[in-house]
PDB file of C-alpha atoms in Angstrom:
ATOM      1  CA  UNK A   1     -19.457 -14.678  -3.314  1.00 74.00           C
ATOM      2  CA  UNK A   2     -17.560 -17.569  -1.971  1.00 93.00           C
ATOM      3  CA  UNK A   3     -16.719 -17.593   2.120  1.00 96.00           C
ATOM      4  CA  UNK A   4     -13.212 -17.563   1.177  1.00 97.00           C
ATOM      5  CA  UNK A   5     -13.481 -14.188  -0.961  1.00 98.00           C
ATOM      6  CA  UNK A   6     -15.604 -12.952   2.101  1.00 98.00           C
ATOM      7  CA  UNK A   7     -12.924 -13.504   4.163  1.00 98.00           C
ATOM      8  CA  UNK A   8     -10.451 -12.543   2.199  1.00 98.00           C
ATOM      9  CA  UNK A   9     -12.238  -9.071   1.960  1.00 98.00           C
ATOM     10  CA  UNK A  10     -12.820  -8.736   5.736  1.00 98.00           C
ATOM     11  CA  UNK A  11      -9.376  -8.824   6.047  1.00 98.00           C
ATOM     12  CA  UNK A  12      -8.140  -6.661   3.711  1.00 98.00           C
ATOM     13  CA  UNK A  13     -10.644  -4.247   5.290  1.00 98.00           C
ATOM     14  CA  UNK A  14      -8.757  -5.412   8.687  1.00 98.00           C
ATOM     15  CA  UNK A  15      -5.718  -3.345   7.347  1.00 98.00           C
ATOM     16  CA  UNK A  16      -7.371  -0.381   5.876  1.00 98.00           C
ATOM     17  CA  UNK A  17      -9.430  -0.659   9.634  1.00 97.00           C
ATOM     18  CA  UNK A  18      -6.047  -0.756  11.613  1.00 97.00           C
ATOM     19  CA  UNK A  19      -4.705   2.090   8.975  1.00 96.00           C
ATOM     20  CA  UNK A  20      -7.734   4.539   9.947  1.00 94.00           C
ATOM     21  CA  UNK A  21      -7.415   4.167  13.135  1.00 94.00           C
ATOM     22  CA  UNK A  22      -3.819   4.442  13.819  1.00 95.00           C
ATOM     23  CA  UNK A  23      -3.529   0.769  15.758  1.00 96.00           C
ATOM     24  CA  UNK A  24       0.158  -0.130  15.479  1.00 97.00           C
ATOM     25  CA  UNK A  25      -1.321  -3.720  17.502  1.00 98.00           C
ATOM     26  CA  UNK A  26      -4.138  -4.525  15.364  1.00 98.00           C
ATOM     27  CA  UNK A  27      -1.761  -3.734  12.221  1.00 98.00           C
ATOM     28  CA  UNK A  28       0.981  -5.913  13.794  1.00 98.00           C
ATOM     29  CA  UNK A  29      -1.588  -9.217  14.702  1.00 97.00           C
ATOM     30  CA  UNK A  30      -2.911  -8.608  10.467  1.00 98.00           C
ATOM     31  CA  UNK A  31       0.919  -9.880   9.009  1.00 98.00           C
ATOM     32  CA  UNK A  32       2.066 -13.062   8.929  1.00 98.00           C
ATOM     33  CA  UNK A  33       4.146 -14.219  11.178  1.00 94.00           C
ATOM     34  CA  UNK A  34       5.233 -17.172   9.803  1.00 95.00           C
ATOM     35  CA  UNK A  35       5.845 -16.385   6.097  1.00 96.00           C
ATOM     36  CA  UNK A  36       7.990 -13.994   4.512  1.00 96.00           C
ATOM     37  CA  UNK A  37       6.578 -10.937   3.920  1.00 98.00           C
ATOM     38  CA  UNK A  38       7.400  -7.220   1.951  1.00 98.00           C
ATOM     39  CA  UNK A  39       6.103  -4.213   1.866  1.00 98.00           C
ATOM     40  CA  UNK A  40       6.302  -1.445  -1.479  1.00 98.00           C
ATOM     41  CA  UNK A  41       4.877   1.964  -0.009  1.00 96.00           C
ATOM     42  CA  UNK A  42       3.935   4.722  -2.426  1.00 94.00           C
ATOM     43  CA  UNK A  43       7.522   5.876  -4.064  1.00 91.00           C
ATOM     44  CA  UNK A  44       9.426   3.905  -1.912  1.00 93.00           C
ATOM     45  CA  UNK A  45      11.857   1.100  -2.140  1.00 95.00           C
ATOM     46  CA  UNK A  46      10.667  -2.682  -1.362  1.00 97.00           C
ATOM     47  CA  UNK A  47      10.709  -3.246   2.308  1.00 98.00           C
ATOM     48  CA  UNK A  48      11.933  -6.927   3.108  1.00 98.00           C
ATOM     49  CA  UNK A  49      11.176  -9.144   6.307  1.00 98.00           C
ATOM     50  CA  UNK A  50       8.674  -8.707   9.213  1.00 97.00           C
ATOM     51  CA  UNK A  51      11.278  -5.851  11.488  1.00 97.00           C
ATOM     52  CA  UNK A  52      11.373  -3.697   8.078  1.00 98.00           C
ATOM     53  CA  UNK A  53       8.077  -3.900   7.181  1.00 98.00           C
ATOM     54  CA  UNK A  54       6.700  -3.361  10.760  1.00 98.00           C
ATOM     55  CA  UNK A  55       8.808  -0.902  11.488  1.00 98.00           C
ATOM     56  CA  UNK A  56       7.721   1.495   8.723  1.00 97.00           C
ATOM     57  CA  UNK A  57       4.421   0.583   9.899  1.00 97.00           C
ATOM     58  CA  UNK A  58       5.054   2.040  13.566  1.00 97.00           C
ATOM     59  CA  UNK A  59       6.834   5.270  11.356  1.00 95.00           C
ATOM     60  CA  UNK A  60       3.394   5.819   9.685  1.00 95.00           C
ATOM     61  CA  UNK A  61       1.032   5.272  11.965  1.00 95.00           C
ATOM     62  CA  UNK A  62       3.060   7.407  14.260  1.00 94.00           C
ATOM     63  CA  UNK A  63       3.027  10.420  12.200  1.00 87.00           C
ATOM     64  CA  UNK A  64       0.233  13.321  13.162  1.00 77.00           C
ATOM     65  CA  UNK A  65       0.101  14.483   9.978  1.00 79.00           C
ATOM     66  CA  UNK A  66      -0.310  10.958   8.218  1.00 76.00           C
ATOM     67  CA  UNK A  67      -3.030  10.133   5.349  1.00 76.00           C
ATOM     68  CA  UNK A  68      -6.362   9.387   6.041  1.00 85.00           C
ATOM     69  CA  UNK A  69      -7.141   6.768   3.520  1.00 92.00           C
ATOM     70  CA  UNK A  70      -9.933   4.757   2.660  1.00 94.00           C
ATOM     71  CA  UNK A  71     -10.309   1.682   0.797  1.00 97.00           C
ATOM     72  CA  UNK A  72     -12.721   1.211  -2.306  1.00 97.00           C
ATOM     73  CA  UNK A  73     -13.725  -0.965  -5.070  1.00 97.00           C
ATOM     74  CA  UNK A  74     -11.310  -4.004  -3.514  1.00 98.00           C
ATOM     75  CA  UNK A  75     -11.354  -7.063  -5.404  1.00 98.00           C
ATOM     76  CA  UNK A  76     -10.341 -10.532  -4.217  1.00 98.00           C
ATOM     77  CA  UNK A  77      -8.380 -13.403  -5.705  1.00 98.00           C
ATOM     78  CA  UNK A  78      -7.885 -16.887  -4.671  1.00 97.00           C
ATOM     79  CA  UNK A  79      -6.135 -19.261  -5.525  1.00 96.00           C
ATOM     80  CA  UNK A  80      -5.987 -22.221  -2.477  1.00 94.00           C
ATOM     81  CA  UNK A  81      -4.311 -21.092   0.449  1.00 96.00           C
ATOM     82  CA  UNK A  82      -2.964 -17.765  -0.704  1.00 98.00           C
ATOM     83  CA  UNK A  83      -4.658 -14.576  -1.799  1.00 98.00           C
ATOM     84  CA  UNK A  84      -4.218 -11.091  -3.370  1.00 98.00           C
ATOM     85  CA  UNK A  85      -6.986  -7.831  -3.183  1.00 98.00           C
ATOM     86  CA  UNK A  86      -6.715  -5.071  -5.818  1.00 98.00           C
ATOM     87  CA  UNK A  87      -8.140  -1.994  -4.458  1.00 98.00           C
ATOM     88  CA  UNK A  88      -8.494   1.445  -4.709  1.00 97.00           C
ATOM     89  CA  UNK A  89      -7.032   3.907  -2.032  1.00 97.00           C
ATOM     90  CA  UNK A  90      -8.845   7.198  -1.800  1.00 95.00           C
ATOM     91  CA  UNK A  91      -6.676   9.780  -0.052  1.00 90.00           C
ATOM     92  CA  UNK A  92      -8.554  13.301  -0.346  1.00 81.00           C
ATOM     93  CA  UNK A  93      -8.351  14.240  -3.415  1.00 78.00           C
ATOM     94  CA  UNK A  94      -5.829  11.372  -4.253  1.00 87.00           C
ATOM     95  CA  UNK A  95      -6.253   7.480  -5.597  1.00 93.00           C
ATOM     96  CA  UNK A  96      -3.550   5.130  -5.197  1.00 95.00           C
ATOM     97  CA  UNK A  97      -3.787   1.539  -6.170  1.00 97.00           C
ATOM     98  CA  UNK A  98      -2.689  -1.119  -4.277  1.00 98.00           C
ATOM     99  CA  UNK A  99      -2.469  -4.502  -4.107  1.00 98.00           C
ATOM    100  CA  UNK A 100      -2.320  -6.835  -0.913  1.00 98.00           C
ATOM    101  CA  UNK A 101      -1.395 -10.072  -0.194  1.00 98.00           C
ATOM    102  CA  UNK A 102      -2.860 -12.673   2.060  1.00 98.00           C
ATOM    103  CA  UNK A 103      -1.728 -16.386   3.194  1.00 98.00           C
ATOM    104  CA  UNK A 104      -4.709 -18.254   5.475  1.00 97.00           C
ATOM    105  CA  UNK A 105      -3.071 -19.690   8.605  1.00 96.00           C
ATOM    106  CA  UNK A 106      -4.571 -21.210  11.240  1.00 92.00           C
ATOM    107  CA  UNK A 107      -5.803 -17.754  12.754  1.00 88.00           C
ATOM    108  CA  UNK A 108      -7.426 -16.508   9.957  1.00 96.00           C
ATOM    109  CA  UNK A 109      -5.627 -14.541   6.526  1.00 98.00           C
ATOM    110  CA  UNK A 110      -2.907 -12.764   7.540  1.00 98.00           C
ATOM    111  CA  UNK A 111      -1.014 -10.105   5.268  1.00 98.00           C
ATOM    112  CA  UNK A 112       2.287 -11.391   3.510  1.00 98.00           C
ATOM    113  CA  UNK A 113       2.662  -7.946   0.833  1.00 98.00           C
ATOM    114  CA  UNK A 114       1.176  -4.555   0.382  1.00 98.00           C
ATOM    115  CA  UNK A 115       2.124  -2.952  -2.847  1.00 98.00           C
ATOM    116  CA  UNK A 116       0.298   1.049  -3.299  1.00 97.00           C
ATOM    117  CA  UNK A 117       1.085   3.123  -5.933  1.00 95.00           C
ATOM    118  CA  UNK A 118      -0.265   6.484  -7.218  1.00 90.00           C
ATOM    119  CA  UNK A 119      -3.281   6.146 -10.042  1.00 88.00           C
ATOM    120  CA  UNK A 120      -3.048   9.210 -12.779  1.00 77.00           C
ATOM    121  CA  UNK A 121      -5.951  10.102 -14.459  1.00 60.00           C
ATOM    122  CA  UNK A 122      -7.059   8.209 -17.169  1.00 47.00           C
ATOM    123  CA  UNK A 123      -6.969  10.637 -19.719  1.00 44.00           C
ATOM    124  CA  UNK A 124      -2.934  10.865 -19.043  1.00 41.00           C
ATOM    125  CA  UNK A 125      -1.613   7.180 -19.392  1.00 44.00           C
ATOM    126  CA  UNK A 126      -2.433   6.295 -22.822  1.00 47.00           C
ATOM    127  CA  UNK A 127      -2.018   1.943 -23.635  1.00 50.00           C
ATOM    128  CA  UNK A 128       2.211   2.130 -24.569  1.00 51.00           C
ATOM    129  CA  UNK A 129       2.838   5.255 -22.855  1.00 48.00           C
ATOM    130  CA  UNK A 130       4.402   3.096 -20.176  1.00 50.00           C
ATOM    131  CA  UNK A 131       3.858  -0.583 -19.619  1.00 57.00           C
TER     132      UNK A 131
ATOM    133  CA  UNK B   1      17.842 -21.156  -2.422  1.00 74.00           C
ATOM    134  CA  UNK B   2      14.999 -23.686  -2.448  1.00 93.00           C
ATOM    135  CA  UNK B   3      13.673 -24.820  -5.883  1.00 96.00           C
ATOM    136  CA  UNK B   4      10.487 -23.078  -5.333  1.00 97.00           C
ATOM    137  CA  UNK B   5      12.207 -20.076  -5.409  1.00 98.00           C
ATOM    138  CA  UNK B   6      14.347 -21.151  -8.248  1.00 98.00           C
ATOM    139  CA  UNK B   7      11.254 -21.805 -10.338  1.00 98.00           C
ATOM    140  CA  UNK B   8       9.239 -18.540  -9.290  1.00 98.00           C
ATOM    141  CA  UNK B   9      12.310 -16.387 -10.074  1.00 98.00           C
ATOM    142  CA  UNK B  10      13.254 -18.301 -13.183  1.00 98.00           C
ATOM    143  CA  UNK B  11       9.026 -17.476 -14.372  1.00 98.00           C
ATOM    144  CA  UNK B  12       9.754 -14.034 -13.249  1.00 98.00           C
ATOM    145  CA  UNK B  13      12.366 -13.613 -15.607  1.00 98.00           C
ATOM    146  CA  UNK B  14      10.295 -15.302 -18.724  1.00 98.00           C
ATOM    147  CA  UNK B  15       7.806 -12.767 -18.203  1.00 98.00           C
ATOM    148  CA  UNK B  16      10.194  -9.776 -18.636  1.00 98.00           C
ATOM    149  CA  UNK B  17      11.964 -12.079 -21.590  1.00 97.00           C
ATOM    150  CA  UNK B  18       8.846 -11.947 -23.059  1.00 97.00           C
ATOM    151  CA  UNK B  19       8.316  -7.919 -22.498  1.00 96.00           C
ATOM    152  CA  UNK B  20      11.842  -7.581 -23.777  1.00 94.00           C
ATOM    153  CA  UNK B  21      11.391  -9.596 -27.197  1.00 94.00           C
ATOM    154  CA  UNK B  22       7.743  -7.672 -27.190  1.00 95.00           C
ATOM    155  CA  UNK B  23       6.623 -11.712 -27.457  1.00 96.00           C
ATOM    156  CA  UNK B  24       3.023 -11.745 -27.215  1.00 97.00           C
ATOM    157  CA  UNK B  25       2.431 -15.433 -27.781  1.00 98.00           C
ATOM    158  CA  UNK B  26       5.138 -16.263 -24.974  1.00 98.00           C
ATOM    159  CA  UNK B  27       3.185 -13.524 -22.508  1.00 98.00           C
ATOM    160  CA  UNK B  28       0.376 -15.037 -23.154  1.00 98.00           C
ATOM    161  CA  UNK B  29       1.507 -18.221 -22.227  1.00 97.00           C
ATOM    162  CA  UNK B  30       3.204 -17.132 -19.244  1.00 98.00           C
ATOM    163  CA  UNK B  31      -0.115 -16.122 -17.454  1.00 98.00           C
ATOM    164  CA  UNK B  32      -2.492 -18.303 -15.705  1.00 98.00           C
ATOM    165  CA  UNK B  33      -5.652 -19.397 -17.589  1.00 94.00           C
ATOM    166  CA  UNK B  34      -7.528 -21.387 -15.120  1.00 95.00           C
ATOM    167  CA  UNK B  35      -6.801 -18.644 -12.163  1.00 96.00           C
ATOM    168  CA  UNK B  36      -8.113 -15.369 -12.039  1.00 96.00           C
ATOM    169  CA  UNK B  37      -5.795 -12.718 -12.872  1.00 98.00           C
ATOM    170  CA  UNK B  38      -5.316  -8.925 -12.766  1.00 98.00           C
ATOM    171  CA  UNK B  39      -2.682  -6.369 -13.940  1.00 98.00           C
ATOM    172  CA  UNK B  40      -1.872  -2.850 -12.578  1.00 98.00           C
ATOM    173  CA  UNK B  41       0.344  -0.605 -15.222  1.00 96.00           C
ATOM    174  CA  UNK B  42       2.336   1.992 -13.975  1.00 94.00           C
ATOM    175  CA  UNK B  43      -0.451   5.121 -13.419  1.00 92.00           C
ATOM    176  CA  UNK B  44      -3.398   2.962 -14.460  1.00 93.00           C
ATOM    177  CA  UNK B  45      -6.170   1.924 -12.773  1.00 95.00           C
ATOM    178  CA  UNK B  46      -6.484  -2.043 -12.037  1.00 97.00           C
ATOM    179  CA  UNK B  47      -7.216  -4.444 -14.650  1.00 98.00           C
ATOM    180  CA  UNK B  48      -9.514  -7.488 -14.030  1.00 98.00           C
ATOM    181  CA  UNK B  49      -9.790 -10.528 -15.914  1.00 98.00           C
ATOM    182  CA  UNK B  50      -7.657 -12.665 -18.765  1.00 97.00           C
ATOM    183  CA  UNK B  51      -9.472 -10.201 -21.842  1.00 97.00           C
ATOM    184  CA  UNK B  52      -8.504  -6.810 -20.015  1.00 98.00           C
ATOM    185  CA  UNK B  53      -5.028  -7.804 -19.342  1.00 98.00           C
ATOM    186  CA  UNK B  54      -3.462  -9.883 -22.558  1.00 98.00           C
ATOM    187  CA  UNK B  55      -5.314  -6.569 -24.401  1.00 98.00           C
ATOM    188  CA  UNK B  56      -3.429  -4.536 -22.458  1.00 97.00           C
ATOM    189  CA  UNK B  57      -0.227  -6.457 -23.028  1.00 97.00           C
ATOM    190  CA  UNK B  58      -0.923  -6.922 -26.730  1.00 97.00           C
ATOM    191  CA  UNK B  59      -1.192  -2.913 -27.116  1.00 95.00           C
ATOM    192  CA  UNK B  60       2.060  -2.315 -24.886  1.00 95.00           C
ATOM    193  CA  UNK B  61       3.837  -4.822 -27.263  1.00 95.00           C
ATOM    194  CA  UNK B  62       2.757  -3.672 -30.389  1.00 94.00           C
ATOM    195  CA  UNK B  63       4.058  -0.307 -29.468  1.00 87.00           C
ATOM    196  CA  UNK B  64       7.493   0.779 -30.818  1.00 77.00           C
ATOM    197  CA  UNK B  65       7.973   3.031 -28.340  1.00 79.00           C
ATOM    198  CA  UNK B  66       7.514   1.790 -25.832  1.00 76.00           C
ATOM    199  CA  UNK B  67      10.128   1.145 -23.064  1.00 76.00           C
ATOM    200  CA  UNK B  68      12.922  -1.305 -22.644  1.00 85.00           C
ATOM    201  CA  UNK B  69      12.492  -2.644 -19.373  1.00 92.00           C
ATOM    202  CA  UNK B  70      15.262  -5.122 -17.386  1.00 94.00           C
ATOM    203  CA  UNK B  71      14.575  -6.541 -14.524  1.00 97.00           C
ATOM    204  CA  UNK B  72      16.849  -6.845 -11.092  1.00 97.00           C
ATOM    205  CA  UNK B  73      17.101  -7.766  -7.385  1.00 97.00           C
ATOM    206  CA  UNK B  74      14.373 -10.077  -8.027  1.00 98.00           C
ATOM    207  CA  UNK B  75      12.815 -11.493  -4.340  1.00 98.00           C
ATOM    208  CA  UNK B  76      10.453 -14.240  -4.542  1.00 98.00           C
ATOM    209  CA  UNK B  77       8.298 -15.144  -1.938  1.00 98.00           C
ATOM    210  CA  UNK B  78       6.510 -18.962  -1.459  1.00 97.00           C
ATOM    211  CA  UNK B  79       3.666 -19.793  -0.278  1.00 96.00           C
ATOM    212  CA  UNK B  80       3.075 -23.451  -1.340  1.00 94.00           C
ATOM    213  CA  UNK B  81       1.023 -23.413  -4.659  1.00 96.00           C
ATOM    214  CA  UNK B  82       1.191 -19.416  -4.646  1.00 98.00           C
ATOM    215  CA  UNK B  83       4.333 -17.222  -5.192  1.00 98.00           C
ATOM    216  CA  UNK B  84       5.105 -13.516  -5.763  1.00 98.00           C
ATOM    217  CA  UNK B  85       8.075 -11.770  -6.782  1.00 98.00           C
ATOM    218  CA  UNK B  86       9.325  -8.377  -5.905  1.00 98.00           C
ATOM    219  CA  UNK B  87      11.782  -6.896  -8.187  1.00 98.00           C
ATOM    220  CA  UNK B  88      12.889  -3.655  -9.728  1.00 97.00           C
ATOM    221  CA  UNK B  89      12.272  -2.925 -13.503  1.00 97.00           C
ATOM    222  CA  UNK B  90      15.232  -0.246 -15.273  1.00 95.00           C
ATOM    223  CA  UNK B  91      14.145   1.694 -17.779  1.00 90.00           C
ATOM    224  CA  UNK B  92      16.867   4.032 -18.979  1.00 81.00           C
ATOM    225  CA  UNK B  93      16.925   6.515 -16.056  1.00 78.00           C
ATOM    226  CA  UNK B  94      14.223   5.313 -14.178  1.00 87.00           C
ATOM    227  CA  UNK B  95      13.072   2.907 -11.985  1.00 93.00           C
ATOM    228  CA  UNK B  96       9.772   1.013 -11.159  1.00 95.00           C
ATOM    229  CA  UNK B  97       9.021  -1.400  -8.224  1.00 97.00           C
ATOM    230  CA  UNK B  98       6.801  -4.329  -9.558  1.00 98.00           C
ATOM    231  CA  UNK B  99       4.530  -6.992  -7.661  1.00 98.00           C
ATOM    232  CA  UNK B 100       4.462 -10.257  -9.488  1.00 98.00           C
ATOM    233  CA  UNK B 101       2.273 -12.635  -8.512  1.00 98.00           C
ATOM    234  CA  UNK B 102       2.526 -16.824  -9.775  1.00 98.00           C
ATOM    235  CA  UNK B 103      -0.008 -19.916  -9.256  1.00 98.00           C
ATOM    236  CA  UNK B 104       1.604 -23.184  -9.546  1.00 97.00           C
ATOM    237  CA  UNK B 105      -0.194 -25.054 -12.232  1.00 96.00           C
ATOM    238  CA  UNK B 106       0.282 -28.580 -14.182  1.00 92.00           C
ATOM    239  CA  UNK B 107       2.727 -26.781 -16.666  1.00 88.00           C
ATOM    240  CA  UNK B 108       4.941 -24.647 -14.026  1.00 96.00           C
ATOM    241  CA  UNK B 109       4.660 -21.033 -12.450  1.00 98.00           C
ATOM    242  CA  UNK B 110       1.699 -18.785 -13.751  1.00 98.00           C
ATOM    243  CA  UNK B 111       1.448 -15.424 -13.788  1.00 98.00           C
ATOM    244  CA  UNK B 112      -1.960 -13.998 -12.128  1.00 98.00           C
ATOM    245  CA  UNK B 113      -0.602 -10.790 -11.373  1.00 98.00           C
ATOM    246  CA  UNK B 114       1.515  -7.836 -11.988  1.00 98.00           C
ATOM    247  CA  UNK B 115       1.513  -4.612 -10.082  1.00 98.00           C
ATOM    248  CA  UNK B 116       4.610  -1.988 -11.333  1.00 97.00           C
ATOM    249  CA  UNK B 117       4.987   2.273 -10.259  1.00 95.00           C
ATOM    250  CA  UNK B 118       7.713   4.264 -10.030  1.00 90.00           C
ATOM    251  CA  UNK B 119      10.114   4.800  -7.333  1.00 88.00           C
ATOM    252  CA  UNK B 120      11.117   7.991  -6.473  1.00 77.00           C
ATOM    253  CA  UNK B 121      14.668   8.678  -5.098  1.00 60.00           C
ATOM    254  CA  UNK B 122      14.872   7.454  -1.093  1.00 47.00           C
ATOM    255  CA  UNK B 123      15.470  11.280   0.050  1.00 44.00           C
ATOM    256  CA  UNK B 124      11.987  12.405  -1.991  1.00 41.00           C
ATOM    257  CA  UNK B 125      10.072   9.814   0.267  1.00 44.00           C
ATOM    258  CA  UNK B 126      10.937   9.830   4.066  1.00 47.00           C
ATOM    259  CA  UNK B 127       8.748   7.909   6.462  1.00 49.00           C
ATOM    260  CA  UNK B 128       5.803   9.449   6.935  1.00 51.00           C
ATOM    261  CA  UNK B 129       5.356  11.329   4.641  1.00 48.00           C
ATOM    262  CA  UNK B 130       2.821   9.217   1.918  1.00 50.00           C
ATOM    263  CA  UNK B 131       1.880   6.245   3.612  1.00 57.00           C
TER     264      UNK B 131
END
């Protein structure tokens, strides 16, 4: 595995880290702050710019009765100085895919999207069914 | 509007062109095949690698019923050689949120990924509530 896919991986674990354990700081250092960054939460709308995105951020990680999720199977992809992770979120009883986004600044890999959407089962989402 | 974004936006668009005309040879085209790449259908799980995806695309194509998809509010975001798009996708009554993601190459824009799931009406999804 190359150092960059290593890294890559560390911080995607970062978030999910940050996520766990409810740390609206940690998850606030892990997005850029120099490029333009969204944010698609399960069901929702696209979120646009850093105040939107981190602001539904603070929503979540303020609310008791939040998911616990952890992340699984994750997958990196480079390409230069920007990167995406395909992973599985497991939720319960629940998986969600998502994918994340990552541009490497002088600090490290910092998030620029975060895209999670619900997985059905297999069995129910037939090739052509949907695209 | 830089022409980065120009570009990106203007490869967004080919790729839903080509899902529109059900144009395999032009999807084909369209993604990256000296990057990685990886695709995430509505409900499926993640696919990894150039043989999973075109496959994928090829049986989505080839089906005649299969949806009708148009794309809008298109967003791209640049980071030098790497891009991604956020947009929404109409299909009749519904509507996704999709993740595109683009490598600059020798011959323009590539796709390397795609990430789409539904979005459920605003009032279904308040903060908080999924994360």
């Amino acid at each position: 595995m190359s150092r960059d896919i290593e890294d890559v991986l560390a911080a995607n674990q970062s978030f999910y880290d940050a996520f766990a354990a409810r740390d609206m700081e940690a998850m606030a250092r892990l997005w850029s702050s120099s490029a333009e960054i969204a944010c698609v939460h399960p069901g929702w709308d696209a979120l646009d710019g850093r105040e939107a995105v981190l602001t539904s951020w603070r929503d979540i990680l303020a609310h008791p009765g939040g998911p616990r999720i952890r992340c699984a199977n994750a997958r990196a992809y480079v390409m230069g100085e920007a990167a995406f992770v395909v992973c599985h979120e497991i939720l319960g009883q629940g998986m969600l895919v998502a994918t994340n986004g990552f541009v490497r600044e002088a600090g490290g890999w910092r998030m620029v999207h975060h895209h999670a959407g619900a997985m059905a089962p297999v069995a129910e989402t037939p090739p052509g069914r949907l695209h």
